[in-house]
PDB file of C-alpha atoms in Angstrom:
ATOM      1  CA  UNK A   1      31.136  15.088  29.204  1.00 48.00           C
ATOM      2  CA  UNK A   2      27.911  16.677  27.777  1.00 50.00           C
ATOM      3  CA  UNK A   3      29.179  16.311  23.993  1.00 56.00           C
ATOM      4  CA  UNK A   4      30.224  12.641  24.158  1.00 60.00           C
ATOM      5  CA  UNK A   5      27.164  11.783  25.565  1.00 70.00           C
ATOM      6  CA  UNK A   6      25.319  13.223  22.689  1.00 76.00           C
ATOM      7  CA  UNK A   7      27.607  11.736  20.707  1.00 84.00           C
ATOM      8  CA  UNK A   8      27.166   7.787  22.253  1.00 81.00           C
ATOM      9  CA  UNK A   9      23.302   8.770  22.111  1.00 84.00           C
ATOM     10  CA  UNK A  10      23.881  10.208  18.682  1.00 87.00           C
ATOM     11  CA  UNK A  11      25.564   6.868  17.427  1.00 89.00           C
ATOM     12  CA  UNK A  12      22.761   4.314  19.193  1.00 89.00           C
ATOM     13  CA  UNK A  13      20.235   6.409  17.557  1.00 88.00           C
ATOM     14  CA  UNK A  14      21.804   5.332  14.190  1.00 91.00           C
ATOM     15  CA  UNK A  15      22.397   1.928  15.196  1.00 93.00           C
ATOM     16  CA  UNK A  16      18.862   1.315  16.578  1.00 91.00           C
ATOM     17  CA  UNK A  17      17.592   2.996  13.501  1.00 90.00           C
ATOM     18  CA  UNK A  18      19.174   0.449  11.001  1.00 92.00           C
ATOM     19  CA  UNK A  19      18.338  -2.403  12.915  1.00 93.00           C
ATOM     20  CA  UNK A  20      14.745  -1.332  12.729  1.00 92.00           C
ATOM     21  CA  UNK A  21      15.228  -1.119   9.120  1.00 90.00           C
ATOM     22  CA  UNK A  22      16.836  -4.653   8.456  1.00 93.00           C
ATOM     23  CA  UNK A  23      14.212  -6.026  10.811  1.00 95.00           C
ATOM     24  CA  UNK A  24      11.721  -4.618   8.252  1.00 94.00           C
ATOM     25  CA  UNK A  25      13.013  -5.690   5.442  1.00 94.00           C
ATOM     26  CA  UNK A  26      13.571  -9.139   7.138  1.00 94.00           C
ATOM     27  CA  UNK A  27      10.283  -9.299   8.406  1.00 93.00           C
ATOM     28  CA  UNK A  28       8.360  -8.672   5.684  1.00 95.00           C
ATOM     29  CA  UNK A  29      10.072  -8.764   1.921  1.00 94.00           C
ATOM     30  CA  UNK A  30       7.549 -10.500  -0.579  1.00 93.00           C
ATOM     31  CA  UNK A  31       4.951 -11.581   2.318  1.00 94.00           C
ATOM     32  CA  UNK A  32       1.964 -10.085   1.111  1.00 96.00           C
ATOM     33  CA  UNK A  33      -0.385 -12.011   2.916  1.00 94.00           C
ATOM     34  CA  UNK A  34      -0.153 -11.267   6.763  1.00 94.00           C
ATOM     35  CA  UNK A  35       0.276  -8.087   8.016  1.00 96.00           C
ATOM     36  CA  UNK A  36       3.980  -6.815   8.856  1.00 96.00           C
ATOM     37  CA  UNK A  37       3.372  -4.036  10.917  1.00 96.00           C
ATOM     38  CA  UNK A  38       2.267  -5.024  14.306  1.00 95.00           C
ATOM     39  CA  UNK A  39       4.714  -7.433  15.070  1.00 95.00           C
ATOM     40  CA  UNK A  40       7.153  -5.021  14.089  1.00 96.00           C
ATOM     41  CA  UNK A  41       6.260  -2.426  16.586  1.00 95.00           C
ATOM     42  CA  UNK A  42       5.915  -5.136  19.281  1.00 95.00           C
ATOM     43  CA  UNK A  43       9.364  -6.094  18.821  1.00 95.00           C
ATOM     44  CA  UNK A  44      10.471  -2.508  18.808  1.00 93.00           C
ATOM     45  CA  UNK A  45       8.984  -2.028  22.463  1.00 92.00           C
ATOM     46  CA  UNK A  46      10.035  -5.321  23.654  1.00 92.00           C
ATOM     47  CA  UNK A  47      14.071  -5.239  22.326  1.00 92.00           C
ATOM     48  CA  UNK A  48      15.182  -1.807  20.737  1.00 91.00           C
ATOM     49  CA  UNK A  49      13.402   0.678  22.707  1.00 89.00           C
ATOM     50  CA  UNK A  50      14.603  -1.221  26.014  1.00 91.00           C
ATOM     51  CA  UNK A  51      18.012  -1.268  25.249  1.00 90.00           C
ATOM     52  CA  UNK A  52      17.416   2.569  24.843  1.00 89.00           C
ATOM     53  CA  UNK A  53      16.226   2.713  28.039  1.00 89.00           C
ATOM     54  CA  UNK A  54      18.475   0.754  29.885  1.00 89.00           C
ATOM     55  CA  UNK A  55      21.922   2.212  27.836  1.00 87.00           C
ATOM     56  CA  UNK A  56      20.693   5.727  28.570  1.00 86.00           C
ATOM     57  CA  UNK A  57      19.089   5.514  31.733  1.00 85.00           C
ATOM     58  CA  UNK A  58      15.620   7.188  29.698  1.00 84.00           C
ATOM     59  CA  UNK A  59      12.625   8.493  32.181  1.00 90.00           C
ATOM     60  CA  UNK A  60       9.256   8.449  30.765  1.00 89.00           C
ATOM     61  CA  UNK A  61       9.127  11.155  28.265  1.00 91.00           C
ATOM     62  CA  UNK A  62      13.071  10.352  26.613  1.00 89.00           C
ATOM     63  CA  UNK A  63      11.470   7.185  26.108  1.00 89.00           C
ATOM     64  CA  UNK A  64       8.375   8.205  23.973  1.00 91.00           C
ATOM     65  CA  UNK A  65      10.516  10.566  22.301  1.00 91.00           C
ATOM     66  CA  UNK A  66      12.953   7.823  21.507  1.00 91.00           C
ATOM     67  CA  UNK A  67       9.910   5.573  20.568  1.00 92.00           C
ATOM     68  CA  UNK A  68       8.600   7.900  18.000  1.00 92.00           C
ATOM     69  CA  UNK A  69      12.023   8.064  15.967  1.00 90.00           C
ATOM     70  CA  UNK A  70      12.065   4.618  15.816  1.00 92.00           C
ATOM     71  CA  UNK A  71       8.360   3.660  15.018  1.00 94.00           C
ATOM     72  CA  UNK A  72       8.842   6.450  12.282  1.00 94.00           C
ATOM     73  CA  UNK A  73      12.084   4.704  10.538  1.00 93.00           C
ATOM     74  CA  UNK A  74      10.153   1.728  10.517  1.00 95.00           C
ATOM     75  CA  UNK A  75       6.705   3.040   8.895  1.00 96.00           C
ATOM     76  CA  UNK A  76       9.215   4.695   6.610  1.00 95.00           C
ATOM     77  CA  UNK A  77      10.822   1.301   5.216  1.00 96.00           C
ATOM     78  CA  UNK A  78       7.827  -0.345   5.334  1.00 97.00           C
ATOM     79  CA  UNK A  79       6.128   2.190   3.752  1.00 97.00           C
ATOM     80  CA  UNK A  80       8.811   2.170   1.328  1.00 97.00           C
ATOM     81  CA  UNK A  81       9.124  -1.628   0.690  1.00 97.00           C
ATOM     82  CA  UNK A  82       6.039  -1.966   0.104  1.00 97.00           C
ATOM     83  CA  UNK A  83       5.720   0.813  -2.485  1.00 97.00           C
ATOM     84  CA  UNK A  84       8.568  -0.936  -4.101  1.00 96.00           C
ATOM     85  CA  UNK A  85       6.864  -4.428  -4.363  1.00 96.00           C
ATOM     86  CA  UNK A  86       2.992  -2.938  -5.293  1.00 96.00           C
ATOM     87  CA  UNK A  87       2.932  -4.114  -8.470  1.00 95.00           C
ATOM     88  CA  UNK A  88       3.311  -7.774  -7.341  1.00 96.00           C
ATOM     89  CA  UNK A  89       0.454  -6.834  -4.482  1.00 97.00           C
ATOM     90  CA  UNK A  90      -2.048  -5.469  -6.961  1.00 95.00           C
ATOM     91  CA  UNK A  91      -1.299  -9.413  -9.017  1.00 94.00           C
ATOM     92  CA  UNK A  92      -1.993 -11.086  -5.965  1.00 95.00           C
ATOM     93  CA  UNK A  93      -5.009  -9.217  -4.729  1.00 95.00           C
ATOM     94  CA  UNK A  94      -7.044  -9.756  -2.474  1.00 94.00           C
ATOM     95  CA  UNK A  95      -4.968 -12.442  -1.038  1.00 96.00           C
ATOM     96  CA  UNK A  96      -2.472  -9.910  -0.646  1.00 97.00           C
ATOM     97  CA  UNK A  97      -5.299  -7.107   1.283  1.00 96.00           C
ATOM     98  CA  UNK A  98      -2.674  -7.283   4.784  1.00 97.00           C
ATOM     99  CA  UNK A  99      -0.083  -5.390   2.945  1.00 97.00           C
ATOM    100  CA  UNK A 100      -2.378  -3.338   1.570  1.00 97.00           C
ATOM    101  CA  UNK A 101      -3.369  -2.351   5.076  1.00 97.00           C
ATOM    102  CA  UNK A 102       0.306  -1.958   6.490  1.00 97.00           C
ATOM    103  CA  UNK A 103       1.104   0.469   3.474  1.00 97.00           C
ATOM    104  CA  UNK A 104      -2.596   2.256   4.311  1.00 96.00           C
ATOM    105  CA  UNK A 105      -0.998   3.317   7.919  1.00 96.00           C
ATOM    106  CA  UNK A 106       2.546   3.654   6.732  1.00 96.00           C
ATOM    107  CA  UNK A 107       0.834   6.542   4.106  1.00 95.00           C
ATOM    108  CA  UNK A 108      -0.860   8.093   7.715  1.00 94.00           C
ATOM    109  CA  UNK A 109       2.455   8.313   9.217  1.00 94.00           C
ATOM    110  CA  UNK A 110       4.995   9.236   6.715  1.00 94.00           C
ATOM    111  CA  UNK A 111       5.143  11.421   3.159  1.00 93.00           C
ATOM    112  CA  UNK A 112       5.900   8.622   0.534  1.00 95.00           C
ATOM    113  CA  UNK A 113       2.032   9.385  -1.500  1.00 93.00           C
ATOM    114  CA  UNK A 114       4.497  10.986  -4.075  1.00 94.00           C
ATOM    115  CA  UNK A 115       6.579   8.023  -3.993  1.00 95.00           C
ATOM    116  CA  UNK A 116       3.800   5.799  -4.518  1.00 95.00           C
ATOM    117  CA  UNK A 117       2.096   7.123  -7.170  1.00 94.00           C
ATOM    118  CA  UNK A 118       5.311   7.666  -9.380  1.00 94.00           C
ATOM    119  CA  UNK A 119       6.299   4.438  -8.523  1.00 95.00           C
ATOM    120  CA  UNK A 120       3.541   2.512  -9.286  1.00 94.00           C
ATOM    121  CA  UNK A 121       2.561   4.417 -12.458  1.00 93.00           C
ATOM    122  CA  UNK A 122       6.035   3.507 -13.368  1.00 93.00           C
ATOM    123  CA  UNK A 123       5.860  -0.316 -12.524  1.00 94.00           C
ATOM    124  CA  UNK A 124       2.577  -0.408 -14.978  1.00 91.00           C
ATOM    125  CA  UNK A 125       4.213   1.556 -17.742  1.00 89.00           C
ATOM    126  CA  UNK A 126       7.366  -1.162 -17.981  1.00 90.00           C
ATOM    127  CA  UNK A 127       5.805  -4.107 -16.757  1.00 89.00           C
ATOM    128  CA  UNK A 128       2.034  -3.798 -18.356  1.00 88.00           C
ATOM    129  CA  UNK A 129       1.994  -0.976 -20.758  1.00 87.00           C
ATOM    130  CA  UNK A 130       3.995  -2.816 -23.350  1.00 85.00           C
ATOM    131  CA  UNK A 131       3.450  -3.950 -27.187  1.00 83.00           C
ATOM    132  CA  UNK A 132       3.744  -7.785 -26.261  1.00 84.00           C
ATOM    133  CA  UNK A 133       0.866  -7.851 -23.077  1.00 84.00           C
ATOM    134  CA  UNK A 134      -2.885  -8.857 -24.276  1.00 87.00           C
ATOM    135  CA  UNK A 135      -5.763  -6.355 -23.815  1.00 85.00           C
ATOM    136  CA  UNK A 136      -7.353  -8.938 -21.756  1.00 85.00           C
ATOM    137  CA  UNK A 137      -3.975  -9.310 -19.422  1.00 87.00           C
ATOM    138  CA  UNK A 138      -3.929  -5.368 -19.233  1.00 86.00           C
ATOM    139  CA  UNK A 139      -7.962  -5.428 -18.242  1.00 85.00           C
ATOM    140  CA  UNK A 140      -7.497  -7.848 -15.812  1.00 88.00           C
ATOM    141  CA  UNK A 141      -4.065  -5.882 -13.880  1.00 89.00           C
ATOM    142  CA  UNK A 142      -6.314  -2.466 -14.067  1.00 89.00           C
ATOM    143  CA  UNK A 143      -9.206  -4.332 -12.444  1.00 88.00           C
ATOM    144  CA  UNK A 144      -7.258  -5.678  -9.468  1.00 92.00           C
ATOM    145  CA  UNK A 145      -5.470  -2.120  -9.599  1.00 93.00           C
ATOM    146  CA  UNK A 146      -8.863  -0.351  -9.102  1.00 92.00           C
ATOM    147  CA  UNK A 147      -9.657  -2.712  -6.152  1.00 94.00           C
ATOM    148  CA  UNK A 148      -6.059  -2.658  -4.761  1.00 95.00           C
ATOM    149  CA  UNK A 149      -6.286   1.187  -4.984  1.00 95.00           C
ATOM    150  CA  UNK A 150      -9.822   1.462  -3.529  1.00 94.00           C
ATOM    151  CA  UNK A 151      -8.655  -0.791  -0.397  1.00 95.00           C
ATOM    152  CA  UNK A 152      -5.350   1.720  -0.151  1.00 96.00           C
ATOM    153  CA  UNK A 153      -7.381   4.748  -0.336  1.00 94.00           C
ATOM    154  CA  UNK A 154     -10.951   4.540  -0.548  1.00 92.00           C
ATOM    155  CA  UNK A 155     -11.371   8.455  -1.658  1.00 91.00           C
ATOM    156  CA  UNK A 156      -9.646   7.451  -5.004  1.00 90.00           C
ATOM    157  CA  UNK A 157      -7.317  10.309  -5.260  1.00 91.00           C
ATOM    158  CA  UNK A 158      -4.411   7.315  -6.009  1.00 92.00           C
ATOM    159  CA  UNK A 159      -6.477   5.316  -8.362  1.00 92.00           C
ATOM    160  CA  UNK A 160      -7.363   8.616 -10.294  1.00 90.00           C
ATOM    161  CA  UNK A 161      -3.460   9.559 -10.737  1.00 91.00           C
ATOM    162  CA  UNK A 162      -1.968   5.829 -11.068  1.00 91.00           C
ATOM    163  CA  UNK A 163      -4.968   4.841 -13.568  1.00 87.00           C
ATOM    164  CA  UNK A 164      -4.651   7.812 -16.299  1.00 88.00           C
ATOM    165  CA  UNK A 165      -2.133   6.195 -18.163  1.00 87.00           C
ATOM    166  CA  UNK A 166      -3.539   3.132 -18.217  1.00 85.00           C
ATOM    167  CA  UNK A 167      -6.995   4.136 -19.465  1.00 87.00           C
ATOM    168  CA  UNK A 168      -5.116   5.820 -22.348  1.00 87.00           C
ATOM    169  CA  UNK A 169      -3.333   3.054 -23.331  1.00 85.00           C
ATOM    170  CA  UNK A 170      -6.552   1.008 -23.675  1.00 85.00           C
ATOM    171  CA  UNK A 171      -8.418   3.738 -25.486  1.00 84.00           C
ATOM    172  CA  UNK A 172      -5.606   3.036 -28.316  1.00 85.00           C
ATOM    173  CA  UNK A 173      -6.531  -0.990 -28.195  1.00 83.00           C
ATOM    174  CA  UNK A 174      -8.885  -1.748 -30.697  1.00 83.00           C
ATOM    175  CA  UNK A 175      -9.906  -4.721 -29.061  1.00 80.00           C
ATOM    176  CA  UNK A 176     -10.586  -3.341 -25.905  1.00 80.00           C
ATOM    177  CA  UNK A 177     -14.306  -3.390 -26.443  1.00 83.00           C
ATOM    178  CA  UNK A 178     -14.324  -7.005 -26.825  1.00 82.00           C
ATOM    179  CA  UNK A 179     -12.200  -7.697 -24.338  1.00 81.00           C
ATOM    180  CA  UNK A 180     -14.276  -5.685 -22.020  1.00 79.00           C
ATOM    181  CA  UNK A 181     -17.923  -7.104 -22.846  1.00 79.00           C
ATOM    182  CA  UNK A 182     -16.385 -11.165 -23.021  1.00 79.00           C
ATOM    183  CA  UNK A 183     -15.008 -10.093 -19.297  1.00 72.00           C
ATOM    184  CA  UNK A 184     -18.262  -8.822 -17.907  1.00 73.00           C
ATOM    185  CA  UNK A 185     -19.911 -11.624 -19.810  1.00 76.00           C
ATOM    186  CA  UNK A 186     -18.347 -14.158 -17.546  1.00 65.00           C
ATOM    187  CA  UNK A 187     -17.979 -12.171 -14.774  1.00 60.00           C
ATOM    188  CA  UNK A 188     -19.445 -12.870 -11.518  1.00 57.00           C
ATOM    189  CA  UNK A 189     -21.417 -10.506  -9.430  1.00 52.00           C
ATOM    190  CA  UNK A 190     -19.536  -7.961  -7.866  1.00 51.00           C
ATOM    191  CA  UNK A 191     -16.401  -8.231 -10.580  1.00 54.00           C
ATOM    192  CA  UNK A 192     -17.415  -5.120 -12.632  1.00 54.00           C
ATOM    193  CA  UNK A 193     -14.875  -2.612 -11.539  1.00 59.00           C
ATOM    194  CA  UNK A 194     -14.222  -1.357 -14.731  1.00 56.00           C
ATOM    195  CA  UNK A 195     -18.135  -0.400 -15.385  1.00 49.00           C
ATOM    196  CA  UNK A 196     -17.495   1.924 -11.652  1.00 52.00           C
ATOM    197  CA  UNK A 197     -20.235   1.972  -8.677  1.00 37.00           C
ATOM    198  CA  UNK A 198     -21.120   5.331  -9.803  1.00 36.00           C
ATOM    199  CA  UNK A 199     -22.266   5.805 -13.411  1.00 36.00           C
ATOM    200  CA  UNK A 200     -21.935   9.878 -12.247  1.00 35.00           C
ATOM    201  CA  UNK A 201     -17.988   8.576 -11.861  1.00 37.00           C
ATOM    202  CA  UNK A 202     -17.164   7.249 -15.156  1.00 40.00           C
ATOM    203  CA  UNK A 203     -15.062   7.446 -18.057  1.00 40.00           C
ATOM    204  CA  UNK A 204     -15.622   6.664 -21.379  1.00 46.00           C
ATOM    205  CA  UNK A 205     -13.127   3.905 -22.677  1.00 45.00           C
ATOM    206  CA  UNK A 206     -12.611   3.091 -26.493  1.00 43.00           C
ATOM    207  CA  UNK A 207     -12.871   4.447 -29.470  1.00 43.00           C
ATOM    208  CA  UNK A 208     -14.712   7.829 -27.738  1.00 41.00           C
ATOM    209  CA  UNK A 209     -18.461   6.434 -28.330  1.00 43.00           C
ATOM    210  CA  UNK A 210     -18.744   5.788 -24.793  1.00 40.00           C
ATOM    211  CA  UNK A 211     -20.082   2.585 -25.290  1.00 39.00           C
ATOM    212  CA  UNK A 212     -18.038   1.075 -21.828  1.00 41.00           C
ATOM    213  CA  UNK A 213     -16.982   3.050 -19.154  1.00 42.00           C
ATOM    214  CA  UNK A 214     -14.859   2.654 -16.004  1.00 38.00           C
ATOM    215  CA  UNK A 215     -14.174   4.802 -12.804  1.00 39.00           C
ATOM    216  CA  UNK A 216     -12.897   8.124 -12.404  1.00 38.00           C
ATOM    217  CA  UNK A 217     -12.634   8.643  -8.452  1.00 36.00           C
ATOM    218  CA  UNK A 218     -12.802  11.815  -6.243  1.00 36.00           C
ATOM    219  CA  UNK A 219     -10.209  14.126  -5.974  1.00 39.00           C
ATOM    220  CA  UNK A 220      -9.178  14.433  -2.126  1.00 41.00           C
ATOM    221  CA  UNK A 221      -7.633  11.972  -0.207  1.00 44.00           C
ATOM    222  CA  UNK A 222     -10.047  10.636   2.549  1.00 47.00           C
ATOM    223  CA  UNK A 223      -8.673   8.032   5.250  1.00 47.00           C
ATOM    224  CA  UNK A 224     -10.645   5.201   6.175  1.00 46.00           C
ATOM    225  CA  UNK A 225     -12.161   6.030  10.090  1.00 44.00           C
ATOM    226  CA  UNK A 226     -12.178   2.042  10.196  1.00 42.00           C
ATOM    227  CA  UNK A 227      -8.640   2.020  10.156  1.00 40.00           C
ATOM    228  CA  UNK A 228      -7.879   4.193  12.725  1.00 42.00           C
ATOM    229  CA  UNK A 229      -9.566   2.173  15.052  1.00 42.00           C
ATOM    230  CA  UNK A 230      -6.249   0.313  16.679  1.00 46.00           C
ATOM    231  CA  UNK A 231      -3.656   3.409  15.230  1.00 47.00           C
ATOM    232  CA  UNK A 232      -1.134   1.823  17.375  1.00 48.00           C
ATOM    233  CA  UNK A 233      -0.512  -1.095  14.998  1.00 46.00           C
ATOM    234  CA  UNK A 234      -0.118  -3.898  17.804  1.00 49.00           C
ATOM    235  CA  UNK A 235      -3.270  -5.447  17.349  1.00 44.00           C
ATOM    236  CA  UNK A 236      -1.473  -8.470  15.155  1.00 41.00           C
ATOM    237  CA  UNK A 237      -4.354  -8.765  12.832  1.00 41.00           C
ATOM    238  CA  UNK A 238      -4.458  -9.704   9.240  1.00 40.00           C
ATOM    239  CA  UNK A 239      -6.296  -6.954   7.677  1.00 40.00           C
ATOM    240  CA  UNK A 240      -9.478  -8.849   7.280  1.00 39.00           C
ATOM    241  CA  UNK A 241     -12.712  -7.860   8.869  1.00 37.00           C
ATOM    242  CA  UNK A 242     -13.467  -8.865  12.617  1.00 40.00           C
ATOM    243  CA  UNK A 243     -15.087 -12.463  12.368  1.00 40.00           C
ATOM    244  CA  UNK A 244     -12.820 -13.586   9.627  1.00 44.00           C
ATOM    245  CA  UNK A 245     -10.572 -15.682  10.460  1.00 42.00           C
ATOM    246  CA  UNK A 246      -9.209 -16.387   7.047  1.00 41.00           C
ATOM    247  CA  UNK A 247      -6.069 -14.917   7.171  1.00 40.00           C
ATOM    248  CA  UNK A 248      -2.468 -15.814   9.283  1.00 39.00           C
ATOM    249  CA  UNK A 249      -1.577 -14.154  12.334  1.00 43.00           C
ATOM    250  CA  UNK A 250       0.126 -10.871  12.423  1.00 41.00           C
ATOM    251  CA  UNK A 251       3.502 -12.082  13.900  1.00 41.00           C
ATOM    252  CA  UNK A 252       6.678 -12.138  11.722  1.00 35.00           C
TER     253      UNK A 252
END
């Protein structure tokens, strides 16, 4: 009796599991501007977790055991989803900040930073990093990049490992200069990524004179304490700051 009951609770986990996983990938495929996550762990307490606890009669403790396994397969395909689709949320920055946030605590829960960074330093190599693209498109994708990057991980241990390839690439333009100086020319305040906050933090870009420069982050990965301030994900916010109401409501 013992080993078909592990067996039904064995086969519910898996079932459970995937529907948490199509539910992600339902919920929030190429929505970059709300965030994904809290409505997603809301509907895990209110429909999966009590089936759980109905079908196998759970007490207190089978219950937050069950609800970890479950809240981890979906940080795990969000978390991977939206590693998948960065590229596209670095283009549509900072419109795009929610799913920024919803990877951020995805990263806190799971072990995908390899994922990301070999992922993303692949998107940039065969979508950007080509013969064909203008310096002055490839400026502009590394700019949003560093303040994409920045949001994700505000110790800059990601931007530093997604961004060497890029800064190579550019030292080989020619025209990077120009395209550089006619961007800060127009640019308004507070759109000089590439220059860095830092001048101790830079990296000369070019032909090695070091006449421009743009950020070389840290090299440890700090969270944001900000962001742990609802870890629990069901707070249905937007990823904007408190007082902004600029952004669509959390729900799926």
């Amino acid at each position: 009796e013992g080993g078909a009951s592990d067996v039904a609770e064995a086969a519910l986990h898996r079932a459970l599991e995937t529907a948490a996983r199509v539910k992600t990938r339902d919920a929030a495929a190429g929505d970059f501007n709300k965030k994904a996550l809290p409505s997603l762990l809301r509907w895990l307490d209110a429909t999966p977790l009590q089936f759980a606890r109905c079908a196998l009669g759970l007490d207190e403790a089978g219950t937050a055991e069950w609800r970890g396994r479950l809240e981890y397969a979906i940080y795990e395909r969000l978390g991977s989803l939206r590693i998948d689709e960065f590229f596209n949320v670095i283009v549509e920055f900072p419109d795009s900040l929610p799913a920024v946030d919803d990877l951020r605590r995805c990263l806190r829960r799971t072990t995908l930073h390899d994922r990301l960074t070999s992922s993303l330093r692949g998107a940039l190599q065969r979508r950007l990093l080509i013969p064909g693209a203008p310096t002055s498109d490839i400026i502009e994708q590394y700019r949003l990049t560093i303040r994409a990057l920045r949001a994700l991980d505000p110790s800059g241990v990601v931007l530093s490992v997604v961004s060497a390839p890029l800064k190579e690439y550019l030292r080989e333009r020619k025209d990077t200069i120009r395209c550089v100086v006619t961007m800060l020319m127009g640019a308004r305040d507070g759109d000089d990524e590439l220059l860095g906050a830092d001048e101790d933090d830079a990296m000369d870009v070019g032909d090695g004179d070091g006449s421009r420069s743009i950020a070389a982050p840290p090299e440890e990965w700090e969270g944001d304490p900000e962001f742990e301030a609802d870890e629990d994900g069901r707070d249905g916010g937007t990823g904007r700051p408190d007082g902004d109401d600029g952004g669509a409501d959390g729900g799926a």
